Structures are given as C-alpha cells and as structure tokens.
Amino acid sequence: MLLAAAAVFIGSQLCRHCHAEVFDAYARTPMARSSGRVESVPAAQFMAAGHRYQIAGRTLQFDGGSSTIDYFIGSNAAGRTYLRERDGYLFELPVTWYAQKQAWDASPGYEKDSEVRLTRAVEPTCLQCHTSRVRPVLGTQNRYGDPPFLENGVGCERCHGPGSEHARNPAKSPMVNPTKLDAERRDAVCSQCHLTGEARIDRPGRKFSEYRAGDRLSDIATYFVWKLGRRDLKVTSHVEKLAGSACKTATGDKLWCGTCHEPHTNADKTQQACLGCHTEAHRQQERCATCHMPRTLAVDANHGVMTDHSIPRTGKRVAAPAQKTLVPFLGTGDDRALGLAYAELGDRRAKEFLLRAEPQDWPVRLRLAVLEPDAARAAQFYESVLRENPYEPAALVNLGTHLARLGRFTEAGQLWERALLANPALEEAVLNLAQIRSAKDARMLLSRYLELNPVSRKARAALAKLDAPRE
Ligand code: HEC
Ligand code: HEC
Ligand code: HEC
Ligand code: HEC
Ligand code: HEC
Ligand code: HEC
Ligand code: HEC
C-alpha cells in the first residue's frame, strides 16, 4: 500500500541545495527582500503629520515617548514601513520611508492623526503577503511566536506549494509549476498577493491563510470591485487593471503576469511580449510601455507611482462613475459575501444583504450587532458571536460595555480582560476596566497601558483623575 503524505512548508533555504542558481537570483528580488528584522536604521530627523520624530539606531523618538523599531515591511522598491513588537504583539509604526521621494513621512492612513498613533494592530493578513510561514498565536488579534515569521519576504513555496515531500524525493513528488496549471489556478498564484479589490470576503469557514499554490482562490474568498471600474489606481490593483485591458480580453488565458515578469530574476520581458503579439505595430524601436503603460500616482500609496496595467490606447481616462455597485471580480457574490463587503466599506446597503445571508455565521452576526440599534438585541448577537469565536475583540469589548450598564461588572470585567489578551492595546477595554477595578489595580492597568502607548491622552487623564484628591 502506498499512502500519500501531506507536504509541509520547509523554507527556501532547503531548496538551495538543488536549485542554487534559482535561489541566488531570486534572493536579490524585491519580493524575496520584502520583510525582515531591523538591524539598524540610518539616523534621521523629520516632521510627519505635524509631529516631530528622530531616529537613532533602532529607536524612534517623538514628543512624549519613544519606541523600538523591530521589523520592516517593504524592500524599498517604493518604500518601507516599520513594525514594533511588545511581548510578542506587533504594531505598525506611524512613519514610513518613501524611496521615490527619498524622505520620511506619515505611514499611509496616518496623515491626519492628532496623536502619535502606536497601537494599530498588525494582523496576520498583512504579514501573509510580505513574509512567509507566519506564526499567529491562536486567540489573539496580533500576537505572534518568536520570531513572528520563519522566513523573510516571499518564499519559494508561496508560488510552488509546500516542499517537504519533493525535497525528499524530487522525481516522485513534483512541485507545483504555475505555468502547468489551468489559467485560473495559475493566475491565483500571483493574485493571492497582488489582488485586493475593494473588499475580500473569506467564504464561510475558510481562511485566506489556507491558500496553497495550485488552489483556486475563488474556493477560499470572494473579491469585490466597484462596477464600471474606477479612475484611480490602487496599490495592489495590477490584476484588475490587466483584466480590463484590450490585450487580455482579446487573448483570454494566454496573457498573464508571467508573460512580462520573470519571477525568479524580476526581469522585465514586456517589450518582447508586446512585439510577440503586435507583430505589425508602429514604433518598434521604441519602448511601448512608455506610452501604453504610463506611470501614475496611486491614490493610496502615499507618494508611490504605479504602472498602469490596463495598457490604454492613449493616456486619456474616463471619469469615475458616481453611482457604484459592488460586483464580484473573483468568486461568488452571494448575499453573505455582498453584505460583509458593503459592511467593510461602511456602506448602508450592507444590512439588507446580511439579513438574508446564508449561513448566518459569526462574521455576519458581528456586523449585524454593530448595525443593530437595540442594545439588548445587539448584546444577543455579540453573545452568539463569542460562542463561535470566543476571542473576537469587538464582541468582547462591546458585550462587556452592555453588561456593565446593567450592573453586571464581574462578567464585564472578565470579557474586557479577555479582550486585552487578544490585543493589549484596545484602549476602550483598558479605560472601562480601570473604572470598575480598585484604585490600585486601575493605576497598574493604566500605567501598563501607558508603557505600550505613552501618548494616550485618555489614559493619562484617567490616571490623573485617580491620583487627584477626592472632593
Ligand atoms: C534534493 C534535491 C531537491 C530539493 C531539495 C528541491 N528540489 Fe525541486 N527539483 C529537483 C529535481 C531533481 C527536479 C526535477 C524533477 C523532474 O523533472 O522530475 C526538481 C524540479 C522542481 C521544479 C519544477 C517542477 C515542474 O514541474 O516544472 C520546481 C518548481 C521545484 N523543483 C521547486 C523546488 C522548491 C521550491 C524547493 C524547495 C522547497 C525544491 N524544489 C527543493 C530537486 C530538488
Ligand atoms: C506571497 C505574496 C506574493 C506572491 C505569491 C507574489 N507576489 Fe509579487 N510581490 C509581493 C510583494 C509583497 C511585493 C512588494 C515587494 C517589495 O518591494 O517589498 C511584490 C512585488 C512584485 C513585483 C514588483 C517588483 C519590483 O521591481 O518592484 C512584481 C513584478 C511582482 N511582484 C510579480 C509577481 C508575479 C508575476 C507573481 C506570480 C508569479 C507574484 N508577484 C507573486 C508579493 C507577492
Ligand atoms: C493582499 C496582499 C497585501 C497585503 C495584505 C499587504 N500588502 Fe503591502 N504590498 C503588497 C504588494 C503586492 C506590494 C507591491 C506593490 C505593488 O503592487 O507594486 C506591496 C507593497 C508594499 C510596500 C512598498 C514596498 C516596496 O518596497 O516598495 C509597503 C511598505 C507595504 N506594502 C506595507 C504593507 C503593510 C505594512 C501591510 C499590512 C499592514 C501590507 N503592506 C499589507 C501586498 C500586500
Ligand atoms: C513569485 C512566484 C515564484 C517564486 C517566489 C518562485 N518561483 Fe519558481 N517558478 C515560478 C514560475 C511562474 C515558474 C515557471 C516559469 C516558466 O516556466 O516560465 C517557476 C519555475 C521554477 C522551476 C522550474 C523551471 C526553472 O526555471 O528551472 C524551478 C526549479 C523553480 N521555479 C524553483 C524555485 C525556487 C527554488 C524558488 C525560491 C528560491 C522559486 N522557484 C521561487 C514562480 C516562482
Ligand atoms: C498576448 C498577446 C498580447 C500582448 C502580450 C499584448 N497585446 Fe496589445 N492587444 C492584443 C490584442 C489581441 C488586442 C486587440 C486587437 C487589436 O486591437 O489589435 C490588443 C490591443 C491593444 C491596443 C489597443 C487598445 C485599445 O483600447 O484599443 C493597444 C494600444 C495595445 N494592444 C498595446 C499593447 C502593448 C503596448 C503591449 C505590451 C505592453 C501589448 N499590447 C501586449 C494582444 C496582445
Ligand atoms: C504586458 C506586460 C505586463 C503584464 C502582462 C504585467 N505587467 Fe506588471 N509591469 C509591466 C511593466 C512594463 C512594468 C513597469 C516596469 C518598470 O518600469 O521597470 C510593470 C510593473 C509591475 C509592478 C511594479 C509596480 C508598478 O506598478 O510599477 C508590479 C507589482 C507588477 N507589474 C505586477 C504585475 C502583476 C501582478 C501582473 C499580473 C496580473 C502583471 N504585472 C502583468 C508589464 C506587465
Ligand atoms: C510615443 C508614444 C508611443 C509609443 C512608444 C508606442 N505607441 Fe502605440 N500608440 C500610441 C498612440 C498615441 C496610439 C493611438 C493612435 C491613434 O489612435 O491614432 C497608439 C496606438 C497603438 C495601437 C492601436 C493601433 C490601432 O490601429 O488600433 C497599438 C496596437 C499600439 N499602439 C501598439 C504599440 C506597440 C506594440 C508599441 C511598441 C512597439 C507602441 N505602440 C509604441 C503611442 C505610442
């Protein structure tokens, strides 16, 4: 009897034994170098979003505190963002290096912050695109093993599948070769990281982290885009743009990312690709992409410039439509997926879809709870969410608040404590808990939180109130 073994991830280093040439070439690409532990950062002084910063060694200093700089995300092809680690929990730092501008500035999304924000949780999805073999701790929002990921950047197995069996017996256990897959599975290899759409909704019971090269992405998630497209480019929109190009619609499955990009060397094969199909084209001595794939400012990349993959005839653009409807770009757009997608985008149309959703699993009930005006009914939704997912942070915090209003402080306190295990930077949970605990415990809680987030005005005020003489 020949029983098949399930392959597991072993890391790119082991591929090197037999594929040294590929390994060495790939190691120099931006994808291979997209993340890692910070050794040191060049000293700098700058302003970002109205706050003054200074970098010395691995420390970021600002008015009212400082933070270590522990991990980086981004090879510096366009820029580099940094993460801090506290007791295994990862948080994004508010400043980013922008390579094209050669300058530090606020991280995307931090441009308007009045406080230096240190508590934005780094959830596994972020690391899954920029690192390999991520190690999230179950029951938490942003805690990881030490180290948080076993391999820097995008490893070989992200495009070729887990390699343990192949490394043992290459002839008997072949790796996935993307070019030998059907078009949908082939394209998914790149889309797993290069497609975001407006919203990505995991199918019931499925998780994005389960995707392996060779799978169909549509079995795992639905990706939504606004109908009629949009004028502005998004950071990870290469897949959508290419899909809308006349070249792709006219040739179908033939054209894919690998037609122009050599993944192991990052070599650009575009010119030969254009001429391969457009044999009679004009201006054959010129670089076609200069005119037909112009570089444009991406709306959400803050100083980033991206290449337009819609391969337009001329640089002229159509205006964005005013009325927008979500449609699935990939996967099935049933009521559940549509409801969750609209809810993620803060669109009022969410509720009608969520009420019809099948199944009404915890992600649906969590959204319904948030949209529910009646406090008691919302609490029932939160309770049922926690029966399925006992660590859901928003459900823990909000159900706690509801119970505290009814005077059920013991239960509320337990929920808030559990929320702080999921993520110790949930400020609402800290502030609430401090109000129902003894002055001594409250002081400890608030001081501990202020170590994590030294600039929190609310925690400082709460601490000052505790220390103030009672009137
Ligand atoms: C012990 C040596 C060895 C190790 C370790 C090894 N390979 Fe291979 N690999 C081979 C050999 C030999 C072939 C050619 C097999 C054949 O053609 O039958 C091959 C073929 C491949 C192919 C081509 C598959 C195809 O169908 O075109 C890919 C992709 C590949 N390896 C990726 C990897 C990756 C990724 C790793 C690390 C996880 C790895 N290999 C580790 C020996 C190895
Ligand atoms: C596991 C996630 C992941 C997968 C799979 C992946 N990419 Fe990437 N890719 C990235 C990330 C992250 C970057 C940004 C790297 C950086 O600069 O930090 C990137 C950057 C790139 C770049 C730009 C390189 C440059 O010069 O700046 C190209 C081109 C690219 N990928 C092509 C591909 C193609 C083609 C595939 C499929 C065969 C693919 N990628 C699969 C994550 C991925
Ligand atoms: C769905 C996959 C995905 C997720 C999630 C994601 N990224 Fe990216 N990111 C990419 C890809 C792909 C690129 C390459 C940009 C492009 O399309 O040219 C990129 C580019 C970047 C860059 C510029 C890299 C460079 O060297 O030029 C930074 C910095 C970055 N991402 C940070 C983050 C951070 C921080 C998070 C999480 C909070 C995150 N990204 C989440 C896929 C992702
Ligand atoms: C971004 C996706 C991606 C990553 C990462 C990647 N590959 Fe590949 N690899 C491909 C694609 C696509 C092909 C098919 C290329 C073709 O035939 O045109 C391929 C083909 C191969 C082949 C067979 C053909 C050849 O070129 O020899 C081997 C072996 C291989 N890869 C090994 C590796 C190893 C080892 C690593 C890590 C060091 C790695 N790959 C990383 C996408 C990737
Ligand atoms: C896989 C084959 C293929 C590749 C590769 C390809 N094209 Fe096309 N392209 C087509 C086909 C087929 C059409 C539609 C028929 C036509 O207009 O010739 C088209 C249409 C076009 C159009 C007309 C667009 C419009 O909206 O009317 C332009 C411009 C164009 N291609 C330029 C390019 C450039 C520049 C490249 C390289 C960056 C390229 N194509 C790569 C096959 C391809
Ligand atoms: C017809 C050729 C062609 C195809 C197909 C193509 N690209 Fe590109 N891509 C380019 C060109 C040209 C550039 C700009 C390269 C440069 O300026 O060095 C580029 C740049 C990129 C970059 C770097 C960031 C940027 O926008 O400049 C990423 C990431 C990328 N492509 C991803 C993809 C992905 C993912 C696919 C498949 C969905 C894909 N590309 C398909 C031609 C192509
Ligand atoms: C200097 C800018 C420039 C360069 C370089 C350039 N094009 Fe064009 N191309 C244009 C413009 C502008 C048009 C639209 C012409 C029109 O509508 O009369 C066009 C039209 C086209 C069309 C549509 C033709 C038709 O009759 O439908 C194709 C296909 C095309 N280009 C392919 C290419 C290819 C392939 C290359 C590289 C070998 C290339 N172009 C280089 C500017 C350029």
PDB file of C-alpha atoms in Angstrom, residues 7-229:
ATOM      1  CA  ALA A   7       3.557  18.029   2.359  1.00  0.00           C
ATOM      2  CA  VAL A   8       4.526  20.807   4.756  1.00  0.00           C
ATOM      3  CA  PHE A   9       6.466  24.030   4.265  1.00  0.00           C
ATOM      4  CA  ILE A  10      10.207  23.673   4.745  1.00  0.00           C
ATOM      5  CA  GLY A  11      11.597  27.076   3.728  1.00  0.00           C
ATOM      6  CA  SER A  12      13.586  28.337   0.739  1.00  0.00           C
ATOM      7  CA  GLN A  13      16.989  27.574   2.256  1.00  0.00           C
ATOM      8  CA  LEU A  14      16.424  23.859   1.671  1.00  0.00           C
ATOM      9  CA  CYS A  15      15.592  24.424  -1.999  1.00  0.00           C
ATOM     10  CA  ARG A  16      19.025  25.956  -2.388  1.00  0.00           C
ATOM     11  CA  HIS A  17      20.716  22.544  -2.129  1.00  0.00           C
ATOM     12  CA  CYS A  18      19.361  21.522  -5.506  1.00  0.00           C
ATOM     13  CA  HIS A  19      18.289  24.811  -7.129  1.00  0.00           C
ATOM     14  CA  ALA A  20      21.211  27.068  -6.210  1.00  0.00           C
ATOM     15  CA  GLU A  21      21.048  29.175  -9.350  1.00  0.00           C
ATOM     16  CA  VAL A  22      17.359  29.988  -8.994  1.00  0.00           C
ATOM     17  CA  PHE A  23      17.807  30.586  -5.290  1.00  0.00           C
ATOM     18  CA  ASP A  24      20.662  33.069  -5.687  1.00  0.00           C
ATOM     19  CA  ALA A  25      18.908  35.020  -8.434  1.00  0.00           C
ATOM     20  CA  TYR A  26      15.622  35.130  -6.565  1.00  0.00           C
ATOM     21  CA  ALA A  27      17.251  36.255  -3.305  1.00  0.00           C
ATOM     22  CA  ARG A  28      18.041  39.626  -4.926  1.00  0.00           C
ATOM     23  CA  THR A  29      14.459  40.420  -5.989  1.00  0.00           C
ATOM     24  CA  PRO A  30      12.178  42.874  -4.137  1.00  0.00           C
ATOM     25  CA  MET A  31       9.759  40.031  -3.339  1.00  0.00           C
ATOM     26  CA  ALA A  32      12.438  37.950  -1.617  1.00  0.00           C
ATOM     27  CA  ARG A  33      13.539  41.009   0.351  1.00  0.00           C
ATOM     28  CA  SER A  34      10.113  42.355   1.271  1.00  0.00           C
ATOM     29  CA  SER A  35      10.476  41.981   5.054  1.00  0.00           C
ATOM     30  CA  GLY A  36      12.816  41.140   7.900  1.00  0.00           C
ATOM     31  CA  ARG A  37      14.156  42.069  11.301  1.00  0.00           C
ATOM     32  CA  VAL A  38      15.618  45.551  11.559  1.00  0.00           C
ATOM     33  CA  GLU A  39      19.356  45.721  12.214  1.00  0.00           C
ATOM     34  CA  SER A  40      19.646  49.483  12.231  1.00  0.00           C
ATOM     35  CA  VAL A  41      18.030  52.454  10.554  1.00  0.00           C
ATOM     36  CA  PRO A  42      20.064  55.457   9.328  1.00  0.00           C
ATOM     37  CA  ALA A  43      19.770  58.383  11.742  1.00  0.00           C
ATOM     38  CA  ALA A  44      17.172  60.977  10.737  1.00  0.00           C
ATOM     39  CA  GLN A  45      15.137  63.946  11.981  1.00  0.00           C
ATOM     40  CA  PHE A  46      11.913  64.951  10.319  1.00  0.00           C
ATOM     41  CA  MET A  47       8.308  66.094  10.675  1.00  0.00           C
ATOM     42  CA  ALA A  48       5.376  63.858   9.695  1.00  0.00           C
ATOM     43  CA  ALA A  49       1.670  64.722  10.071  1.00  0.00           C
ATOM     44  CA  GLY A  50       2.656  67.626  12.283  1.00  0.00           C
ATOM     45  CA  HIS A  51       4.720  65.554  14.728  1.00  0.00           C
ATOM     46  CA  ARG A  52       8.465  65.766  15.223  1.00  0.00           C
ATOM     47  CA  TYR A  53      10.429  62.494  15.003  1.00  0.00           C
ATOM     48  CA  GLN A  54      14.009  61.432  15.467  1.00  0.00           C
ATOM     49  CA  ILE A  55      15.590  58.097  14.595  1.00  0.00           C
ATOM     50  CA  ALA A  56      18.704  56.850  16.344  1.00  0.00           C
ATOM     51  CA  GLY A  57      19.836  53.244  15.946  1.00  0.00           C
ATOM     52  CA  ARG A  58      16.724  51.147  16.371  1.00  0.00           C
ATOM     53  CA  THR A  59      14.735  53.764  18.281  1.00  0.00           C
ATOM     54  CA  LEU A  60      12.046  56.125  17.079  1.00  0.00           C
ATOM     55  CA  GLN A  61      11.695  59.177  19.328  1.00  0.00           C
ATOM     56  CA  PHE A  62       8.839  61.663  19.391  1.00  0.00           C
ATOM     57  CA  ASP A  63       7.320  64.202  21.782  1.00  0.00           C
ATOM     58  CA  GLY A  64       6.142  62.258  24.786  1.00  0.00           C
ATOM     59  CA  GLY A  65       7.871  58.931  24.187  1.00  0.00           C
ATOM     60  CA  SER A  66       9.805  56.510  22.061  1.00  0.00           C
ATOM     61  CA  SER A  67       9.529  53.067  20.529  1.00  0.00           C
ATOM     62  CA  THR A  68      11.846  50.367  19.327  1.00  0.00           C
ATOM     63  CA  ILE A  69      11.876  49.665  15.568  1.00  0.00           C
ATOM     64  CA  ASP A  70      11.797  45.901  15.249  1.00  0.00           C
ATOM     65  CA  TYR A  71      10.710  44.686  11.808  1.00  0.00           C
ATOM     66  CA  PHE A  72      10.458  46.214   8.351  1.00  0.00           C
ATOM     67  CA  ILE A  73       7.908  45.643   5.588  1.00  0.00           C
ATOM     68  CA  GLY A  74       8.868  46.665   2.037  1.00  0.00           C
ATOM     69  CA  SER A  75      12.090  46.071   0.104  1.00  0.00           C
ATOM     70  CA  ASN A  76      12.399  49.798  -0.596  1.00  0.00           C
ATOM     71  CA  ALA A  77      11.444  49.454  -4.259  1.00  0.00           C
ATOM     72  CA  ALA A  78       8.766  52.010  -3.373  1.00  0.00           C
ATOM     73  CA  GLY A  79       9.204  52.328   0.353  1.00  0.00           C
ATOM     74  CA  ARG A  80       9.498  50.733   3.745  1.00  0.00           C
ATOM     75  CA  THR A  81       7.192  50.631   6.732  1.00  0.00           C
ATOM     76  CA  TYR A  82       8.256  49.559  10.206  1.00  0.00           C
ATOM     77  CA  LEU A  83       6.731  47.487  12.984  1.00  0.00           C
ATOM     78  CA  ARG A  84       7.239  47.447  16.734  1.00  0.00           C
ATOM     79  CA  GLU A  85       6.971  44.392  18.914  1.00  0.00           C
ATOM     80  CA  ARG A  86       5.782  44.343  22.542  1.00  0.00           C
ATOM     81  CA  ASP A  87       5.531  40.979  24.358  1.00  0.00           C
ATOM     82  CA  GLY A  88       5.001  39.279  21.017  1.00  0.00           C
ATOM     83  CA  TYR A  89       2.270  41.700  19.853  1.00  0.00           C
ATOM     84  CA  LEU A  90       3.042  43.573  16.641  1.00  0.00           C
ATOM     85  CA  PHE A  91       2.025  47.165  15.911  1.00  0.00           C
ATOM     86  CA  GLU A  92       2.614  49.378  12.905  1.00  0.00           C
ATOM     87  CA  LEU A  93       4.760  52.478  13.382  1.00  0.00           C
ATOM     88  CA  PRO A  94       3.351  55.832  12.200  1.00  0.00           C
ATOM     89  CA  VAL A  95       6.226  56.700   9.855  1.00  0.00           C
ATOM     90  CA  THR A  96       7.367  55.240   6.527  1.00  0.00           C
ATOM     91  CA  TRP A  97      10.368  55.781   4.268  1.00  0.00           C
ATOM     92  CA  TYR A  98       9.321  56.731   0.706  1.00  0.00           C
ATOM     93  CA  ALA A  99      12.015  55.693  -1.747  1.00  0.00           C
ATOM     94  CA  GLN A 100      10.890  57.762  -4.739  1.00  0.00           C
ATOM     95  CA  LYS A 101      10.731  60.944  -2.662  1.00  0.00           C
ATOM     96  CA  GLN A 102      13.787  59.898  -0.621  1.00  0.00           C
ATOM     97  CA  ALA A 103      12.042  61.097   2.514  1.00  0.00           C
ATOM     98  CA  TRP A 104      10.324  60.019   5.708  1.00  0.00           C
ATOM     99  CA  ASP A 105       6.657  60.825   6.074  1.00  0.00           C
ATOM    100  CA  ALA A 106       3.475  59.620   7.751  1.00  0.00           C
ATOM    101  CA  SER A 107       2.566  55.985   7.031  1.00  0.00           C
ATOM    102  CA  PRO A 108      -0.422  55.563   4.692  1.00  0.00           C
ATOM    103  CA  GLY A 109      -3.573  56.274   6.723  1.00  0.00           C
ATOM    104  CA  TYR A 110      -1.722  58.262   9.416  1.00  0.00           C
ATOM    105  CA  GLU A 111      -1.625  61.599   7.575  1.00  0.00           C
ATOM    106  CA  LYS A 112      -4.289  63.290   9.707  1.00  0.00           C
ATOM    107  CA  ASP A 113      -3.539  61.859  13.170  1.00  0.00           C
ATOM    108  CA  SER A 114      -3.523  64.370  16.014  1.00  0.00           C
ATOM    109  CA  GLU A 115      -1.818  61.881  18.362  1.00  0.00           C
ATOM    110  CA  VAL A 116       1.267  59.818  17.507  1.00  0.00           C
ATOM    111  CA  ARG A 117      -0.547  56.512  16.912  1.00  0.00           C
ATOM    112  CA  LEU A 118       1.374  53.456  18.087  1.00  0.00           C
ATOM    113  CA  THR A 119      -1.400  50.936  18.562  1.00  0.00           C
ATOM    114  CA  ARG A 120      -2.548  49.899  15.101  1.00  0.00           C
ATOM    115  CA  ALA A 121      -2.534  46.110  15.269  1.00  0.00           C
ATOM    116  CA  VAL A 122      -0.596  44.215  12.605  1.00  0.00           C
ATOM    117  CA  GLU A 123      -2.938  41.369  11.743  1.00  0.00           C
ATOM    118  CA  PRO A 124      -1.781  38.164  10.030  1.00  0.00           C
ATOM    119  CA  THR A 125      -3.145  39.214   6.611  1.00  0.00           C
ATOM    120  CA  CYS A 126      -0.522  41.946   6.355  1.00  0.00           C
ATOM    121  CA  LEU A 127       2.307  39.519   7.089  1.00  0.00           C
ATOM    122  CA  GLN A 128       0.903  36.843   4.787  1.00  0.00           C
ATOM    123  CA  CYS A 129       1.639  38.986   1.737  1.00  0.00           C
ATOM    124  CA  HIS A 130       5.035  40.272   2.839  1.00  0.00           C
ATOM    125  CA  THR A 131       6.552  37.408   4.836  1.00  0.00           C
ATOM    126  CA  SER A 132       6.392  33.614   4.745  1.00  0.00           C
ATOM    127  CA  ARG A 133       5.440  30.987   7.312  1.00  0.00           C
ATOM    128  CA  VAL A 134       3.677  33.426   9.647  1.00  0.00           C
ATOM    129  CA  ARG A 135       3.103  32.212  13.221  1.00  0.00           C
ATOM    130  CA  PRO A 136      -0.001  33.886  14.677  1.00  0.00           C
ATOM    131  CA  VAL A 137      -0.934  32.932  18.267  1.00  0.00           C
ATOM    132  CA  LEU A 138      -4.443  31.499  18.433  1.00  0.00           C
ATOM    133  CA  GLY A 139      -6.980  33.619  20.306  1.00  0.00           C
ATOM    134  CA  THR A 140      -5.172  36.884  19.656  1.00  0.00           C
ATOM    135  CA  GLN A 141      -5.533  39.623  17.112  1.00  0.00           C
ATOM    136  CA  ASN A 142      -1.852  40.476  16.672  1.00  0.00           C
ATOM    137  CA  ARG A 143       0.355  38.240  18.820  1.00  0.00           C
ATOM    138  CA  TYR A 144       2.941  36.006  17.167  1.00  0.00           C
ATOM    139  CA  GLY A 145       5.541  33.405  18.010  1.00  0.00           C
ATOM    140  CA  ASP A 146       9.189  34.406  18.377  1.00  0.00           C
ATOM    141  CA  PRO A 147      10.109  35.012  15.599  1.00  0.00           C
ATOM    142  CA  PRO A 148       6.707  36.078  14.173  1.00  0.00           C
ATOM    143  CA  PHE A 149       7.515  34.597  10.767  1.00  0.00           C
ATOM    144  CA  LEU A 150      10.039  31.921   9.874  1.00  0.00           C
ATOM    145  CA  GLU A 151      11.084  33.367   6.542  1.00  0.00           C
ATOM    146  CA  ASN A 152      11.662  36.906   5.317  1.00  0.00           C
ATOM    147  CA  GLY A 153       9.843  38.040   2.209  1.00  0.00           C
ATOM    148  CA  VAL A 154       8.010  35.832  -0.287  1.00  0.00           C
ATOM    149  CA  GLY A 155       9.488  32.315  -0.124  1.00  0.00           C
ATOM    150  CA  CYS A 156       9.718  29.794  -2.991  1.00  0.00           C
ATOM    151  CA  GLU A 157       6.882  27.701  -1.594  1.00  0.00           C
ATOM    152  CA  ARG A 158       4.383  30.574  -1.909  1.00  0.00           C
ATOM    153  CA  CYS A 159       4.408  30.020  -5.685  1.00  0.00           C
ATOM    154  CA  HIS A 160       5.331  26.325  -5.730  1.00  0.00           C
ATOM    155  CA  GLY A 161       3.448  24.835  -2.752  1.00  0.00           C
ATOM    156  CA  PRO A 162       4.846  23.086   0.342  1.00  0.00           C
ATOM    157  CA  GLY A 163       8.077  21.242  -0.455  1.00  0.00           C
ATOM    158  CA  SER A 164       8.804  18.610   2.226  1.00  0.00           C
ATOM    159  CA  GLU A 165       7.879  15.614   0.068  1.00  0.00           C
ATOM    160  CA  HIS A 166       9.558  16.993  -3.054  1.00  0.00           C
ATOM    161  CA  ALA A 167      12.834  17.647  -1.211  1.00  0.00           C
ATOM    162  CA  ARG A 168      12.832  14.052  -0.002  1.00  0.00           C
ATOM    163  CA  ASN A 169      12.079  12.590  -3.404  1.00  0.00           C
ATOM    164  CA  PRO A 170      12.037  15.103  -6.289  1.00  0.00           C
ATOM    165  CA  ALA A 171      11.217  12.576  -9.003  1.00  0.00           C
ATOM    166  CA  LYS A 172       8.195  11.141  -7.210  1.00  0.00           C
ATOM    167  CA  SER A 173       6.782  14.341  -5.663  1.00  0.00           C
ATOM    168  CA  PRO A 174       6.791  17.183  -8.155  1.00  0.00           C
ATOM    169  CA  MET A 175       6.352  20.782  -7.059  1.00  0.00           C
ATOM    170  CA  VAL A 176       3.583  22.928  -8.463  1.00  0.00           C
ATOM    171  CA  ASN A 177       4.761  24.724 -11.591  1.00  0.00           C
ATOM    172  CA  PRO A 178       2.376  27.670 -12.143  1.00  0.00           C
ATOM    173  CA  THR A 179       2.720  27.535 -15.939  1.00  0.00           C
ATOM    174  CA  LYS A 180       1.459  23.918 -15.963  1.00  0.00           C
ATOM    175  CA  LEU A 181      -1.774  24.812 -14.121  1.00  0.00           C
ATOM    176  CA  ASP A 182      -5.056  25.810 -15.750  1.00  0.00           C
ATOM    177  CA  ALA A 183      -5.366  29.584 -16.199  1.00  0.00           C
ATOM    178  CA  GLU A 184      -7.470  30.208 -13.095  1.00  0.00           C
ATOM    179  CA  ARG A 185      -5.110  28.319 -10.789  1.00  0.00           C
ATOM    180  CA  ARG A 186      -2.054  29.802 -12.497  1.00  0.00           C
ATOM    181  CA  ASP A 187      -3.282  33.364 -12.111  1.00  0.00           C
ATOM    182  CA  ALA A 188      -4.215  32.718  -8.481  1.00  0.00           C
ATOM    183  CA  VAL A 189      -0.538  32.182  -7.644  1.00  0.00           C
ATOM    184  CA  CYS A 190       0.152  35.891  -8.217  1.00  0.00           C
ATOM    185  CA  SER A 191      -3.346  37.122  -7.297  1.00  0.00           C
ATOM    186  CA  GLN A 192      -3.080  35.716  -3.759  1.00  0.00           C
ATOM    187  CA  CYS A 193      -0.933  38.799  -3.013  1.00  0.00           C
ATOM    188  CA  HIS A 194      -1.399  41.150  -5.956  1.00  0.00           C
ATOM    189  CA  LEU A 195      -5.199  41.322  -5.868  1.00  0.00           C
ATOM    190  CA  THR A 196      -7.092  43.105  -3.115  1.00  0.00           C
ATOM    191  CA  GLY A 197     -10.123  44.598  -4.808  1.00  0.00           C
ATOM    192  CA  GLU A 198     -12.309  46.879  -2.709  1.00  0.00           C
ATOM    193  CA  ALA A 199     -13.042  44.081  -0.274  1.00  0.00           C
ATOM    194  CA  ARG A 200     -12.024  40.471   0.104  1.00  0.00           C
ATOM    195  CA  ILE A 201     -14.519  38.267   1.954  1.00  0.00           C
ATOM    196  CA  ASP A 202     -13.496  34.791   3.093  1.00  0.00           C
ATOM    197  CA  ARG A 203     -16.068  32.094   2.378  1.00  0.00           C
ATOM    198  CA  PRO A 204     -17.816  30.537   5.405  1.00  0.00           C
ATOM    199  CA  GLY A 205     -15.280  28.617   7.459  1.00  0.00           C
ATOM    200  CA  ARG A 206     -12.398  29.368   5.095  1.00  0.00           C
ATOM    201  CA  LYS A 207      -9.301  31.438   5.760  1.00  0.00           C
ATOM    202  CA  PHE A 208      -7.024  33.183   3.286  1.00  0.00           C
ATOM    203  CA  SER A 209      -4.012  31.650   5.058  1.00  0.00           C
ATOM    204  CA  GLU A 210      -5.133  28.199   3.853  1.00  0.00           C
ATOM    205  CA  TYR A 211      -4.394  29.049   0.226  1.00  0.00           C
ATOM    206  CA  ARG A 212      -1.649  26.942  -1.369  1.00  0.00           C
ATOM    207  CA  ALA A 213      -0.219  27.296  -4.880  1.00  0.00           C
ATOM    208  CA  GLY A 214      -2.400  25.136  -7.118  1.00  0.00           C
ATOM    209  CA  ASP A 215      -5.644  26.033  -5.320  1.00  0.00           C
ATOM    210  CA  ARG A 216      -8.396  28.187  -6.788  1.00  0.00           C
ATOM    211  CA  LEU A 217      -8.698  31.487  -4.928  1.00  0.00           C
ATOM    212  CA  SER A 218     -12.435  31.545  -5.610  1.00  0.00           C
ATOM    213  CA  ASP A 219     -12.813  28.445  -3.391  1.00  0.00           C
ATOM    214  CA  ILE A 220     -11.488  30.475  -0.469  1.00  0.00           C
ATOM    215  CA  ALA A 221     -12.693  34.039  -0.914  1.00  0.00           C
ATOM    216  CA  THR A 222     -14.732  36.470  -2.986  1.00  0.00           C
ATOM    217  CA  TYR A 223     -13.085  39.665  -4.233  1.00  0.00           C
ATOM    218  CA  PHE A 224     -15.319  42.646  -4.932  1.00  0.00           C
ATOM    219  CA  VAL A 225     -14.723  45.685  -7.125  1.00  0.00           C
ATOM    220  CA  TRP A 226     -16.928  48.679  -7.900  1.00  0.00           C
ATOM    221  CA  LYS A 227     -18.894  48.140 -11.082  1.00  0.00           C
ATOM    222  CA  LEU A 228     -17.655  50.149 -14.095  1.00  0.00           C
ATOM    223  CA  GLY A 229     -14.215  50.294 -12.560  1.00  0.00           C
TER     224      GLY A 229
END
